[in-house]
Coordinates of C-alpha atoms and ligand atoms in Angstrom, one line a residue:
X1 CA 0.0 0.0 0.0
X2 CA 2.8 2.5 1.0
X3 CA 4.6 1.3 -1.9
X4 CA 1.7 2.2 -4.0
X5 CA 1.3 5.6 -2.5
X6 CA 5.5 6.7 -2.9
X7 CA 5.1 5.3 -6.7
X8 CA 1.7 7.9 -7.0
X9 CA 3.5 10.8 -5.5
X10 CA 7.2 10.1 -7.2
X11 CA 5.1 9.9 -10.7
X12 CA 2.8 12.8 -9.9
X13 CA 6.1 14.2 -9.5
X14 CA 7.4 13.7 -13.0
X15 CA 3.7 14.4 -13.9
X16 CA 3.9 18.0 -12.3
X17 CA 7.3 18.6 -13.9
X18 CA 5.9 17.5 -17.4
X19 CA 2.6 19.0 -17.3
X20 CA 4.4 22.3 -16.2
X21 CA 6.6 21.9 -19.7
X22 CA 3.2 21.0 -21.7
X23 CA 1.5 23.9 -20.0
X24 CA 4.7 26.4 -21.3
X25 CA 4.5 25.0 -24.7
X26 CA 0.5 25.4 -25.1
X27 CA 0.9 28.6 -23.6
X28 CA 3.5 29.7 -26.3
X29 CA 1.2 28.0 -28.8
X30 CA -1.9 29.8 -28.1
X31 CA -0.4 33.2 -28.0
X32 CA 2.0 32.5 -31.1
X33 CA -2.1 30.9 -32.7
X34 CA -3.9 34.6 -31.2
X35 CA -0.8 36.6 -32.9
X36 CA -1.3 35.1 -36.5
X37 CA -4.8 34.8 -36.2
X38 CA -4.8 38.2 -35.0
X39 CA -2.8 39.6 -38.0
X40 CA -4.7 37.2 -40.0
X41 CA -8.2 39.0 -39.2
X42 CA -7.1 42.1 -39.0
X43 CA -5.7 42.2 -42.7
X44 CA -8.7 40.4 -43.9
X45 CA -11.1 42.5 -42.4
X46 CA -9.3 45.6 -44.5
X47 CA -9.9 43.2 -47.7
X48 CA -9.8 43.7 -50.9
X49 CA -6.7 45.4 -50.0
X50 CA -5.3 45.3 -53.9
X51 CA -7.4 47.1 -55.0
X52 CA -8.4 49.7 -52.2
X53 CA -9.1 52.8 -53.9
X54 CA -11.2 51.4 -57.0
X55 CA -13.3 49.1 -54.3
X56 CA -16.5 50.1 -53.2
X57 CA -17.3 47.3 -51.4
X58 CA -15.4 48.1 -48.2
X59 CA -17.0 45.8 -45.4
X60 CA -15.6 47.6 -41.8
X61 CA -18.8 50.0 -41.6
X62 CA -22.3 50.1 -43.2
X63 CA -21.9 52.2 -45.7
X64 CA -23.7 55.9 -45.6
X65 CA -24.2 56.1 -49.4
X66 CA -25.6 52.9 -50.8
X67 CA -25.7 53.0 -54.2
X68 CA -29.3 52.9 -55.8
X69 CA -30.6 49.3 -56.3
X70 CA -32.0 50.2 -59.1
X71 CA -29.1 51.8 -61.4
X72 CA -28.8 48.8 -63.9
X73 CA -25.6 50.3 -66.0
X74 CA -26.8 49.2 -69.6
X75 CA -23.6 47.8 -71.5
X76 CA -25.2 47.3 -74.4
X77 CA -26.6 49.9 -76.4
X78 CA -27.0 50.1 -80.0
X79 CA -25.7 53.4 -81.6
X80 CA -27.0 52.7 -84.5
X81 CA -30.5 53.4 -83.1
X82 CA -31.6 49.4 -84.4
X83 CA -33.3 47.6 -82.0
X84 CA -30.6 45.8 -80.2
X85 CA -31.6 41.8 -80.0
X86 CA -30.4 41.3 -76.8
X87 CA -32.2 44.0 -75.3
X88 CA -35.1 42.4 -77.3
X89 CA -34.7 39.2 -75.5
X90 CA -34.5 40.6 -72.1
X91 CA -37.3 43.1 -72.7
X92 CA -39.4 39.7 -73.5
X93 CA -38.1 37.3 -70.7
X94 CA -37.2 39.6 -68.1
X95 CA -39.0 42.8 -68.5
X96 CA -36.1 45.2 -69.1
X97 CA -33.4 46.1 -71.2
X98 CA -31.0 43.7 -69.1
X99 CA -31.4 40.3 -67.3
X100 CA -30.0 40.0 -63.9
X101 CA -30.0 36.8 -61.9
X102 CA -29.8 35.5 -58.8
X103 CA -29.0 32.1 -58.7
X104 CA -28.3 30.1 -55.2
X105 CA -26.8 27.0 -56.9
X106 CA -26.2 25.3 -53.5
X107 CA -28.6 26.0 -50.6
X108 CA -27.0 23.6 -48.1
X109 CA -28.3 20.8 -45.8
X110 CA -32.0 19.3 -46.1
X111 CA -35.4 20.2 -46.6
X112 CA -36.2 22.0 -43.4
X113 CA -33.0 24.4 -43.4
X114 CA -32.9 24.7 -47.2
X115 CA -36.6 26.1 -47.6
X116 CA -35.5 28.9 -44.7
X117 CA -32.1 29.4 -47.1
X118 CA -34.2 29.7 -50.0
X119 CA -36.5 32.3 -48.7
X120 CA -33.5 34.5 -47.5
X121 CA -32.1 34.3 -50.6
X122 CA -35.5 35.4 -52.3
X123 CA -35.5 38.3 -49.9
X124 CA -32.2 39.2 -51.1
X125 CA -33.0 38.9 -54.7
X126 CA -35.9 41.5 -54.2
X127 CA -33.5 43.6 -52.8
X128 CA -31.3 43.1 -55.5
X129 CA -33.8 43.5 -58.0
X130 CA -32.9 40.4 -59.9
X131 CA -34.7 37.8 -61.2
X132 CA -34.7 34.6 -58.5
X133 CA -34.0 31.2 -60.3
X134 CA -35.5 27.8 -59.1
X135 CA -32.6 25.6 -58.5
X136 CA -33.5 22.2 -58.9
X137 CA -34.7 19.6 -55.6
X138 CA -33.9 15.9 -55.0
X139 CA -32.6 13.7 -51.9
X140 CA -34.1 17.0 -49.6
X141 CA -32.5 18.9 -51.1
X142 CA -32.0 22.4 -53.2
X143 CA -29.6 22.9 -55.7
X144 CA -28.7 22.7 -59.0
X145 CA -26.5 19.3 -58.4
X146 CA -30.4 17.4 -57.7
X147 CA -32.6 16.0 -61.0
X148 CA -36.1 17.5 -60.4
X149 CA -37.6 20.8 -61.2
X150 CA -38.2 23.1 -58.2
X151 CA -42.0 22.4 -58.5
X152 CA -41.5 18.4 -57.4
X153 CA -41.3 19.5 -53.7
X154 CA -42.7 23.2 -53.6
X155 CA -46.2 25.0 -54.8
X156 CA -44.7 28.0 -57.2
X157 CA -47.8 29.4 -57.4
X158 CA -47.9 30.1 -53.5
X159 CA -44.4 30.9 -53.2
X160 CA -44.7 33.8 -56.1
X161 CA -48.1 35.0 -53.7
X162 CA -45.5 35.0 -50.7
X163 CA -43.0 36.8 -53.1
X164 CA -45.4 39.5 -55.2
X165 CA -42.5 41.6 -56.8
X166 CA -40.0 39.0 -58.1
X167 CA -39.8 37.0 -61.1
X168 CA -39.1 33.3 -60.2
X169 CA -37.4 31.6 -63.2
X170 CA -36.5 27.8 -63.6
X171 CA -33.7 25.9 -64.4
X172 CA -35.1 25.4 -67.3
X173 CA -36.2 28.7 -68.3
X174 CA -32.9 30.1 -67.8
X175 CA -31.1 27.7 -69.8
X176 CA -33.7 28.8 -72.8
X177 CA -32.4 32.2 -72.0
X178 CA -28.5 31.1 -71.9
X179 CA -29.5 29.9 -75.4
X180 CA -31.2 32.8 -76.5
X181 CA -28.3 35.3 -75.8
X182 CA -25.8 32.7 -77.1
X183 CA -27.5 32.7 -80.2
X184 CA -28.1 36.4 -80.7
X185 CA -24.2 36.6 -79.8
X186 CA -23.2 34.5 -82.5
X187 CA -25.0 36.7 -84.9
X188 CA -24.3 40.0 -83.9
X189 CA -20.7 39.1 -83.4
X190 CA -20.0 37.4 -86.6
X191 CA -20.3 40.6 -88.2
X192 CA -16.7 41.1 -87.5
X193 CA -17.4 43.4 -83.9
X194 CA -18.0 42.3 -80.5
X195 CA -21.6 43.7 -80.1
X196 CA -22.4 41.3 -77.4
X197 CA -20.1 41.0 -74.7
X198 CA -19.4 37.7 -72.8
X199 CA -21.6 36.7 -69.6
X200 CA -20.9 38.6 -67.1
X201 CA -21.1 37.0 -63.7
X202 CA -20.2 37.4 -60.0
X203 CA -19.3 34.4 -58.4
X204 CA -19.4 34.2 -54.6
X205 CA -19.2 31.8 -52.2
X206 CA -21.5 33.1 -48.9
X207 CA -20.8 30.9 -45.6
X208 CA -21.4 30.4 -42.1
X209 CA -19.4 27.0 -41.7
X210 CA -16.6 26.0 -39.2
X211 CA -14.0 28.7 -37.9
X212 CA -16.2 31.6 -38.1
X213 CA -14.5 34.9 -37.7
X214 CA -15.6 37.4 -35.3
X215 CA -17.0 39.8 -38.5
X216 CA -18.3 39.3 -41.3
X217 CA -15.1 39.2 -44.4
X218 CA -16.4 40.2 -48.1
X219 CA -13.1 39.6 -50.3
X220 CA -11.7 38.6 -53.9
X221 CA -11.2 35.0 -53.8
X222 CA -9.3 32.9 -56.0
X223 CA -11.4 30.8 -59.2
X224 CA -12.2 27.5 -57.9
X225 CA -13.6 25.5 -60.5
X226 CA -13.9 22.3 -58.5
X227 CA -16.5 24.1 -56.5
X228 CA -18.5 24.5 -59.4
X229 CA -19.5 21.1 -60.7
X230 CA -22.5 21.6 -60.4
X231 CA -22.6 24.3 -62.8
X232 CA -21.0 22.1 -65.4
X233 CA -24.5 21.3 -66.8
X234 CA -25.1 24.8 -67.7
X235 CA -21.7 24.3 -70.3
X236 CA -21.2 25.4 -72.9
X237 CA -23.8 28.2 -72.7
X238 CA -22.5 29.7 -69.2
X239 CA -19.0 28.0 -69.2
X240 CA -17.4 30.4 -66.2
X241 CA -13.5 28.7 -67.7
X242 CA -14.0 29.9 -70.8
X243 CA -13.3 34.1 -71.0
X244 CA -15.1 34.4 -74.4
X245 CA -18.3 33.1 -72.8
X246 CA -18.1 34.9 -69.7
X247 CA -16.1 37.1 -67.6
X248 CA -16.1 36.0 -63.4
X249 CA -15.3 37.6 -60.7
X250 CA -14.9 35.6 -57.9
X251 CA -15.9 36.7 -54.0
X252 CA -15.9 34.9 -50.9
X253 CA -18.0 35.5 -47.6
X254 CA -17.2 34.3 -44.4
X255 CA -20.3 35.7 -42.5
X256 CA -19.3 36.8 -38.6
X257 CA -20.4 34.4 -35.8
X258 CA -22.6 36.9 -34.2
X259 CA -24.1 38.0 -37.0
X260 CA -27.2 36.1 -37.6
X261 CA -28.4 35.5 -34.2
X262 CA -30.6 38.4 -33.6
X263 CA -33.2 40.6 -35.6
X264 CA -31.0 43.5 -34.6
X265 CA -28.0 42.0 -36.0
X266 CA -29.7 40.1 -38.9
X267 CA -31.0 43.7 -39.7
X268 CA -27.2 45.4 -40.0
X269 CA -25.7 42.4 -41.5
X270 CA -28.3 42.1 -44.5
X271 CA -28.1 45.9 -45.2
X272 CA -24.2 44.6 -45.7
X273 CA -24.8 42.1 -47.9
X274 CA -27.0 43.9 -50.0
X275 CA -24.4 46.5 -50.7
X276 CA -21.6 44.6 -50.9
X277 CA -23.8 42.3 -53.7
X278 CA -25.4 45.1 -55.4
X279 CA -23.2 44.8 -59.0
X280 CA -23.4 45.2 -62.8
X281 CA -23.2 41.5 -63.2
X282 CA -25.8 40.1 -65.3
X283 CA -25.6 37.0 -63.2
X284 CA -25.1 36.8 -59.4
X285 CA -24.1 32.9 -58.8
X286 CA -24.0 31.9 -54.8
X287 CA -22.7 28.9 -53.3
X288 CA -23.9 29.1 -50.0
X289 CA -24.2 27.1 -46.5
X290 CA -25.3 29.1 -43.6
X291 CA -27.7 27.6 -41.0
X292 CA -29.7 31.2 -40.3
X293 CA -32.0 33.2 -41.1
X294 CA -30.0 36.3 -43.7
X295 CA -32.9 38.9 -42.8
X296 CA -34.8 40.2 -40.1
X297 CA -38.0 38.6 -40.9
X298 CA -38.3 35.5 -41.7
X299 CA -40.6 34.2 -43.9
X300 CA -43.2 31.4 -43.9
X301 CA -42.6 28.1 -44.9
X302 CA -42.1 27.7 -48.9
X303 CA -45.6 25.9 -49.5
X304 CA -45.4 21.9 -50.8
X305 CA -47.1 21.1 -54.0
X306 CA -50.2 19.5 -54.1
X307 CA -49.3 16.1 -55.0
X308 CA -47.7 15.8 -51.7
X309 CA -50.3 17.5 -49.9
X310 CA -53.0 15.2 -51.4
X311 CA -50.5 11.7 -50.1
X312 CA -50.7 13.4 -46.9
X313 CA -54.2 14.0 -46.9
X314 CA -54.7 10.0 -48.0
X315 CA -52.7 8.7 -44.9
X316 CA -54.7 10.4 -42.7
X317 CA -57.9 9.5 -44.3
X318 CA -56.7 5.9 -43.7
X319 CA -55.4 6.6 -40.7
X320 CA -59.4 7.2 -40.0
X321 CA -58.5 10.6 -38.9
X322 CA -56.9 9.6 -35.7
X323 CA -53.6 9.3 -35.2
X324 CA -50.2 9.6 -32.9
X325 CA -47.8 10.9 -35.3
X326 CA -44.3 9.9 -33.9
X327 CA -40.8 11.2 -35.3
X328 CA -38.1 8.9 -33.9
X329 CA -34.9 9.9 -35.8
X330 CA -32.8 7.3 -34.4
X331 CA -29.3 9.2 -35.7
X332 CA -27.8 10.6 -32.9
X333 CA -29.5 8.3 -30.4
X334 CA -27.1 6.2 -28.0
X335 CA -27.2 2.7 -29.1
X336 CA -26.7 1.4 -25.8
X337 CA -29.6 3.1 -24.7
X338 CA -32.2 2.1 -27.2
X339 CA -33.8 -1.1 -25.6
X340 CA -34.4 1.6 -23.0
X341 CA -36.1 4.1 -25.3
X342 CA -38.5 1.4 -26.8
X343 CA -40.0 0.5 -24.0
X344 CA -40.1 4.4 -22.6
X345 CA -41.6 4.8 -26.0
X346 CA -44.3 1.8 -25.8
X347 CA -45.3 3.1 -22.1
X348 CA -45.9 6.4 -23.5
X349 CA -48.1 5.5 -26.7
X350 CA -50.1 3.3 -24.5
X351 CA -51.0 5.7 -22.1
X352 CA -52.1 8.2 -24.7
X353 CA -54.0 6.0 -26.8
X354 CA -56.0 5.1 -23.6
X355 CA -56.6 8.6 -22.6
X356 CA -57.3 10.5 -25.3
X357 CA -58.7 7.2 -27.2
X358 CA -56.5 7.3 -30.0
X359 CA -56.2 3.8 -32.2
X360 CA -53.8 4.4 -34.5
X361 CA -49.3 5.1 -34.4
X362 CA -48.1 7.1 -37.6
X363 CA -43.9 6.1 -37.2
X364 CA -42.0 8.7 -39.3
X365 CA -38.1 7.7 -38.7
X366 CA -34.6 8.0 -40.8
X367 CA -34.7 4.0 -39.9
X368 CA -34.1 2.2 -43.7
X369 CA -37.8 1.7 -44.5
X370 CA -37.7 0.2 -48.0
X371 CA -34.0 -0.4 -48.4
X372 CA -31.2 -0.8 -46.2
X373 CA -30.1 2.2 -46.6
X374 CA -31.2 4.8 -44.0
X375 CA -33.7 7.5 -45.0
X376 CA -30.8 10.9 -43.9
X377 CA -28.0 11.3 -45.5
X378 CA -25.9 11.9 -42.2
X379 CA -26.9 8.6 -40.4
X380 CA -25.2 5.6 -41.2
X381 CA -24.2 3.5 -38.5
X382 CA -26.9 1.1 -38.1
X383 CA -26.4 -1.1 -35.3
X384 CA -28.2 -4.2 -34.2
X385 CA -29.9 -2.2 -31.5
X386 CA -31.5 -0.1 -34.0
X387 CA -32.9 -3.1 -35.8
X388 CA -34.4 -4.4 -32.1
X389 CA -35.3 -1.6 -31.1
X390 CA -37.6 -1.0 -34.6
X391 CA -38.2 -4.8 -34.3
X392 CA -39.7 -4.5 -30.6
X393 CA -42.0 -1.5 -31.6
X394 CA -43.1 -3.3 -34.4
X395 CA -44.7 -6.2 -32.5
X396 CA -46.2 -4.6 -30.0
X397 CA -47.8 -2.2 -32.3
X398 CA -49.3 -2.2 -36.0
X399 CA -46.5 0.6 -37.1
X400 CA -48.0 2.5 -39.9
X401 CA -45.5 4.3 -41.7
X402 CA -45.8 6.3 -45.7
X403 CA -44.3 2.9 -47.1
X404 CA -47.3 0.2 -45.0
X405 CA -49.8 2.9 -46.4
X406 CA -48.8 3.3 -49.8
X407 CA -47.5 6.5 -49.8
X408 CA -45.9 8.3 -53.3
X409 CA -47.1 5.1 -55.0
X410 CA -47.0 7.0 -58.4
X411 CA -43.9 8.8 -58.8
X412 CA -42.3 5.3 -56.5
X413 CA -43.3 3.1 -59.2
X414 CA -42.9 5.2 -62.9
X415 CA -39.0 4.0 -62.8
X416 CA -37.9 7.6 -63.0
X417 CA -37.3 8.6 -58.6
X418 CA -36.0 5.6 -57.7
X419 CA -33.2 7.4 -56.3
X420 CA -35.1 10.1 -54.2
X421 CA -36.2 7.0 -52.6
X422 CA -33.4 5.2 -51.4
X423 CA -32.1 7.8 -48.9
X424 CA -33.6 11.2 -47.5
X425 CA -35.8 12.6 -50.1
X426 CA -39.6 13.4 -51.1
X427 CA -40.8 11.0 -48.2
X428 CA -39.6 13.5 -46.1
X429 CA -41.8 16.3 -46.5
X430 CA -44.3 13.8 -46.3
X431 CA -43.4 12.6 -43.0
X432 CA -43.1 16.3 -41.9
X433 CA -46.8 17.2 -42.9
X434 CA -48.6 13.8 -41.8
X435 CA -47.5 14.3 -38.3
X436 CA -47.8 18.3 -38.6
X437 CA -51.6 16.7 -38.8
X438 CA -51.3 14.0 -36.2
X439 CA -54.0 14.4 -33.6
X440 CA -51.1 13.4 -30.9
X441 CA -47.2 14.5 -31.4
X442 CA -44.8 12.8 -29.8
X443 CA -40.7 12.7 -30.5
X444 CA -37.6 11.2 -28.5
X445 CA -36.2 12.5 -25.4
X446 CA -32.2 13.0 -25.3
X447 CA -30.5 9.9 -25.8
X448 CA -32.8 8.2 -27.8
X449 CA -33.0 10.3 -31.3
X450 CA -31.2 13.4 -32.3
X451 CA -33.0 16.0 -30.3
X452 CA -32.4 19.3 -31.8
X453 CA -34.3 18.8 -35.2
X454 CA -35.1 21.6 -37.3
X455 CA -37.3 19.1 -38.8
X456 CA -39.1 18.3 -35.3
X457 CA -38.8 21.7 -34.8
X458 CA -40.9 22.5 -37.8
X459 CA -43.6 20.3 -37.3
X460 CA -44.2 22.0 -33.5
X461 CA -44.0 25.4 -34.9
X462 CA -46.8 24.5 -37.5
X463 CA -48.9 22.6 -35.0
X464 CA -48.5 25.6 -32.9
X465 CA -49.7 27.9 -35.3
X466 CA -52.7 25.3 -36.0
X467 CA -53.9 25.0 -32.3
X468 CA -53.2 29.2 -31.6
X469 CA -54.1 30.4 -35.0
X470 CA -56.8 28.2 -37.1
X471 CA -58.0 27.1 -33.7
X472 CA -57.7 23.7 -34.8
X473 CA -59.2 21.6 -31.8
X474 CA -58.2 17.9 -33.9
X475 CA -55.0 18.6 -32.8
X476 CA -54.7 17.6 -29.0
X477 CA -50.9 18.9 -28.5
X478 CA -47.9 20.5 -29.9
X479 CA -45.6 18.3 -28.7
X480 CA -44.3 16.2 -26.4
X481 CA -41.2 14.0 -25.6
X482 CA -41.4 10.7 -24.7
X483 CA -40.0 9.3 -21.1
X484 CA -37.0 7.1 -20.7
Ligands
NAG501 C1 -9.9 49.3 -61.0 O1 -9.4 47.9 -61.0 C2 -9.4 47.4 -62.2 C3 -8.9 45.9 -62.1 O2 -9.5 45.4 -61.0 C4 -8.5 48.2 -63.2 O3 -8.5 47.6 -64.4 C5 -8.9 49.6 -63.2 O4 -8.0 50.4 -63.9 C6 -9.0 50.2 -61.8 N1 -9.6 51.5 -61.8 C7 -9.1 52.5 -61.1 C8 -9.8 53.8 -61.2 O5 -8.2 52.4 -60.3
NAG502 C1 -36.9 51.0 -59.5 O1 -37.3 50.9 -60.8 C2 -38.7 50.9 -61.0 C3 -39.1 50.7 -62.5 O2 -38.0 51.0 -63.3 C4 -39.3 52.1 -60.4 O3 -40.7 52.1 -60.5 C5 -38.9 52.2 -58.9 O4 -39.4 53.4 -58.4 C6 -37.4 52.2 -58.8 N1 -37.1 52.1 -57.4 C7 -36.2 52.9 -56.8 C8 -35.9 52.7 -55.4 O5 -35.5 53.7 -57.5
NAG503 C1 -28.1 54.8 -75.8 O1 -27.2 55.9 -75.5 C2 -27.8 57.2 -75.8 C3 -26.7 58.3 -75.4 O2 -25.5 57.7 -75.4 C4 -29.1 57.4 -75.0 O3 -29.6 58.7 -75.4 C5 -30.0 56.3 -75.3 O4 -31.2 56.5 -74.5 C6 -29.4 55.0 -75.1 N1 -30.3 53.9 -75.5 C7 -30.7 53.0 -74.7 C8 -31.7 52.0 -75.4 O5 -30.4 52.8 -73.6
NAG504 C1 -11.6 33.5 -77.7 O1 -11.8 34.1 -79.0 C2 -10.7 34.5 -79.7 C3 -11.1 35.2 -80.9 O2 -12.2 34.6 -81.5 C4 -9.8 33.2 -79.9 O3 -8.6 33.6 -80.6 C5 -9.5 32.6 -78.6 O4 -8.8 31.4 -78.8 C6 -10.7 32.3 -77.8 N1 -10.4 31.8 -76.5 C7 -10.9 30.7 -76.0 C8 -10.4 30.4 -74.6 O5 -11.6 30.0 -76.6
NAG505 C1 -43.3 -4.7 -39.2 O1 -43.5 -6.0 -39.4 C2 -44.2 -6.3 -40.6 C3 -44.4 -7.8 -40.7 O2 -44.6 -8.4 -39.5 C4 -43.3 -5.9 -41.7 O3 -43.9 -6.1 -43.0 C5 -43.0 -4.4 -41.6 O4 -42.1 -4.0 -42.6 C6 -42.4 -4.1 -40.3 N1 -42.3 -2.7 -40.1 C7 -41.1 -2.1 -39.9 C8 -41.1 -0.6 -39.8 O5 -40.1 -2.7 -39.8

């Protein structure tokens, strides 16, 4: 025992002696880290610093004098008093003289978080006055990478009622116009003269991701055309490597870690960005990932389309109107801890169903439903806990779930979505709105499921809104978590 004890102290010793070294060298570390970061901020915060004097765009203050939103500098104009083509063509697609774009090619993360991106960026593009173009949606997702149409997940109709003063364009319509312009080019410029310049496009990168700095940086950045595949579909009509078909600039934003957190400072950082991206460009291309909310308000929920709507409507109907709707995302959970949460869950569905009288479980869950491969992108461990745990609900319970009831039948069976259906995708949004209409909401405590959801999250907010608002008396709760 004394032994023992001289061996502790004698090595807490050497312990004391090396920790005192470590401590010196992570001292010496951090402040040589706070010097060069220091240094590192400073300089970038005084960006673009090459080209000072012709940059307007200086980021330290909001600018006093914003320049006019409006002032679209026309490059083109014909002298010799014929009607200039181009200007045709824009006249007819966009309503003016000259076409400017906004177009958010990547919206970052899922469904939930990439419908609130995609309404900050339509706020910014009626601030901008450009037209707003509907990337593409797939695998819950927006962005031009994904295979369907904007219009597969959302209701256009509703989002241009939400949006009165811009012009929503597709994909598809904004090729047509690539093709238009391209065309026109080749005519006009065959004649010897370049009447119609190149594209002209601003390329920046907007993020809140990672090492965040303390305040928001606006700066040149360097071409990176990996970033970019998934603008290669747009080649060769917008090819940004090729100078004769367009001329980029290329910006990067790195937005402060304070900066979206409140109204107040969502209010003084989107005055920023709007100056800093008010340009000639014809086309404004973003790649973004941000997580918040780029304005003070925030607006409602990009509407789904009907199709989905009407599945949602058909689940309930056999549902016979009375259901718990339960969202068990099991990524994040603890394994360990799952034969646990099963039985937690089971106690608490029985004692609801008893009390308010409610028949019927609605199970909406990134566990693999019709393959083996889960139903989120970001969960991929599957243990054999998960399976037991699924395994153990199951035979207690009839689970109903949008596969047992038949859900998306049409677009799961015409052989052209089979993708969307092996991971996170369309089924989503289902999920979402049948238990947004679930007369009882429950989801997993800590532990058991991921328990900051923007998904979950979503479905209380619009169940609140339901019981407060449409004084909706189906619904019995917002929600509640089940007990370990
Ligand atoms: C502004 O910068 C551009 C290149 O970025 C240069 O061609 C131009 O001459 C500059 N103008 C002034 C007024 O410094
Ligand atoms: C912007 O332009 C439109 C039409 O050209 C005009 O009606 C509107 O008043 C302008 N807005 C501002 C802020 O100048
Ligand atoms: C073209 O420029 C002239 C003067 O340089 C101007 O008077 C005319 O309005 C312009 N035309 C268009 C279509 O912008
Ligand atoms: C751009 O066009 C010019 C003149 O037509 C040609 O000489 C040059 O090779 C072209 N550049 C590229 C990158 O295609
Ligand atoms: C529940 O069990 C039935 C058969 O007993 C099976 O068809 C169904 O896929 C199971 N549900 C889940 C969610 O595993």
């Amino acid at each position: 025992m004394a032994k023992l004890k001289l061996d502790f102290s004698q090595n807490k010793l050497f312990e004391n002696q090396k920790t005192r070294k470590t401590s010196f060298l992570i001292c010496f570390f951090l402040l040589l880290w706070y010097i060069i970061s220091f240094f590192y901020y400073e300089q970038e915060e005084l960006l673009p610093a090459k080209n000072e004097e012709n940059n307007t765009e200086s980021l330290i203050a909001i600018p006093i004098t914003l320049p006019p939103a409006n002032t679209t500098v026309n490059t083109i104009n014909d002298t010799d008093n014929n009607k200039n083509p181009l200007q045709e063509l824009n006249k007819k697609y966009c309503g003016r003289s000259i076409c400017k774009f906004l177009f958010v090619y990547t919206h970052g993360e899922q469904e939930t978080k990439a419908n609130l991106h995609f309404r900050s960026f339509s706020q910014l593009a009626e601030k901008l006055n450009r037209i707003m173009i509907l990337a593409n949606v797939g695998l819950s997702r927006i962005g031009s990478c994904e295979n369907f149409p904007f219009d597969f997940y959302y209701n256009t109709n509703l989002l241009q009622k939400e949006f009165p003063n811009i012009i929503f364009k597709s994909e598809e319509e904004f090729i047509f116009w690539l093709k238009e312009r391209d065309q026109i080019k080749k005519i006009m410029n065959s004649k010897d003269n370049e009447v119609i310049p190149p594209l002209s496009i601003l390329h920046s990168d907007i993020k809140r991701f990672g090492r965040t700095p303390l305040k928001t940086i606006y700066k040149d950045a360097r071409p990176n055309f990996n970033k970019n595949r998934c603008l290669l579909k747009f080649e060769p009509l917008m090819k940004l490597t090729d100078s004769n078909n367009s001329q980029v600039r290329y910006t990067k934003m790195d937005i402060g870690r304070n900066d979206l957190n409140t109204v107040k400072s969502r209010t003084e950082f989107s005055k920023l960005l709007v100056n800093v991206l008010t340009t000639d460009e014809e086309i404004l291309l973003v790649n973004s990932y941000i997580g918040r909310p780029l304005f003070p308000e925030i607006m409602p929920v990009i509407p789904y389309n009907d199709y989905i709507l009407n599945e949602a409507q058909k689940i309930k109907d056999k549902l016979s109107s009375s259901y718990i709707g339960i969202h068990w995302r099991l990524e994040r959970s603890e394994p360990k801890l799952l034969p646990k949460c099963v039985q937690g869950l089971i106690e608490t569905l029985n004692i609801i169903m008893k009390k308010e009288g409610i028949k019927n479980i609605y199970l909406a869950t990134d566990y693999p439903l019709l393959s083996s491969r889960s139903q989120s992108s970001t969960f991929r461990q599957i243990t054999q806990y998960h399976h037991d745990a699924i395994r153990t609900l199951n035979e207690t319970f009839k689970i109903n779930t949008w596969v047992s009831l038949g859900g998306l039948e049409q677009i799961r069976k015409d052989g052209k979505h089979d993708k969307e259906f092996i991971g996170p995708g369309i089924q989503g949004i289902l999920d979402k709105l049948v238990c947004m209409n679930s007369n009882y909401f429950i989801s997993g405590p800590k532990g058991c499921s991921r328990f900051v959801s923007s998904f979950t999250k979503a479905i209380a907010e619009e169940r609140s809104n339901m019981i407060n608002l449409e004084n909706n008396h189906d619904l019995l709760n917002i929600i509640d978590r089940w007990e370990l």
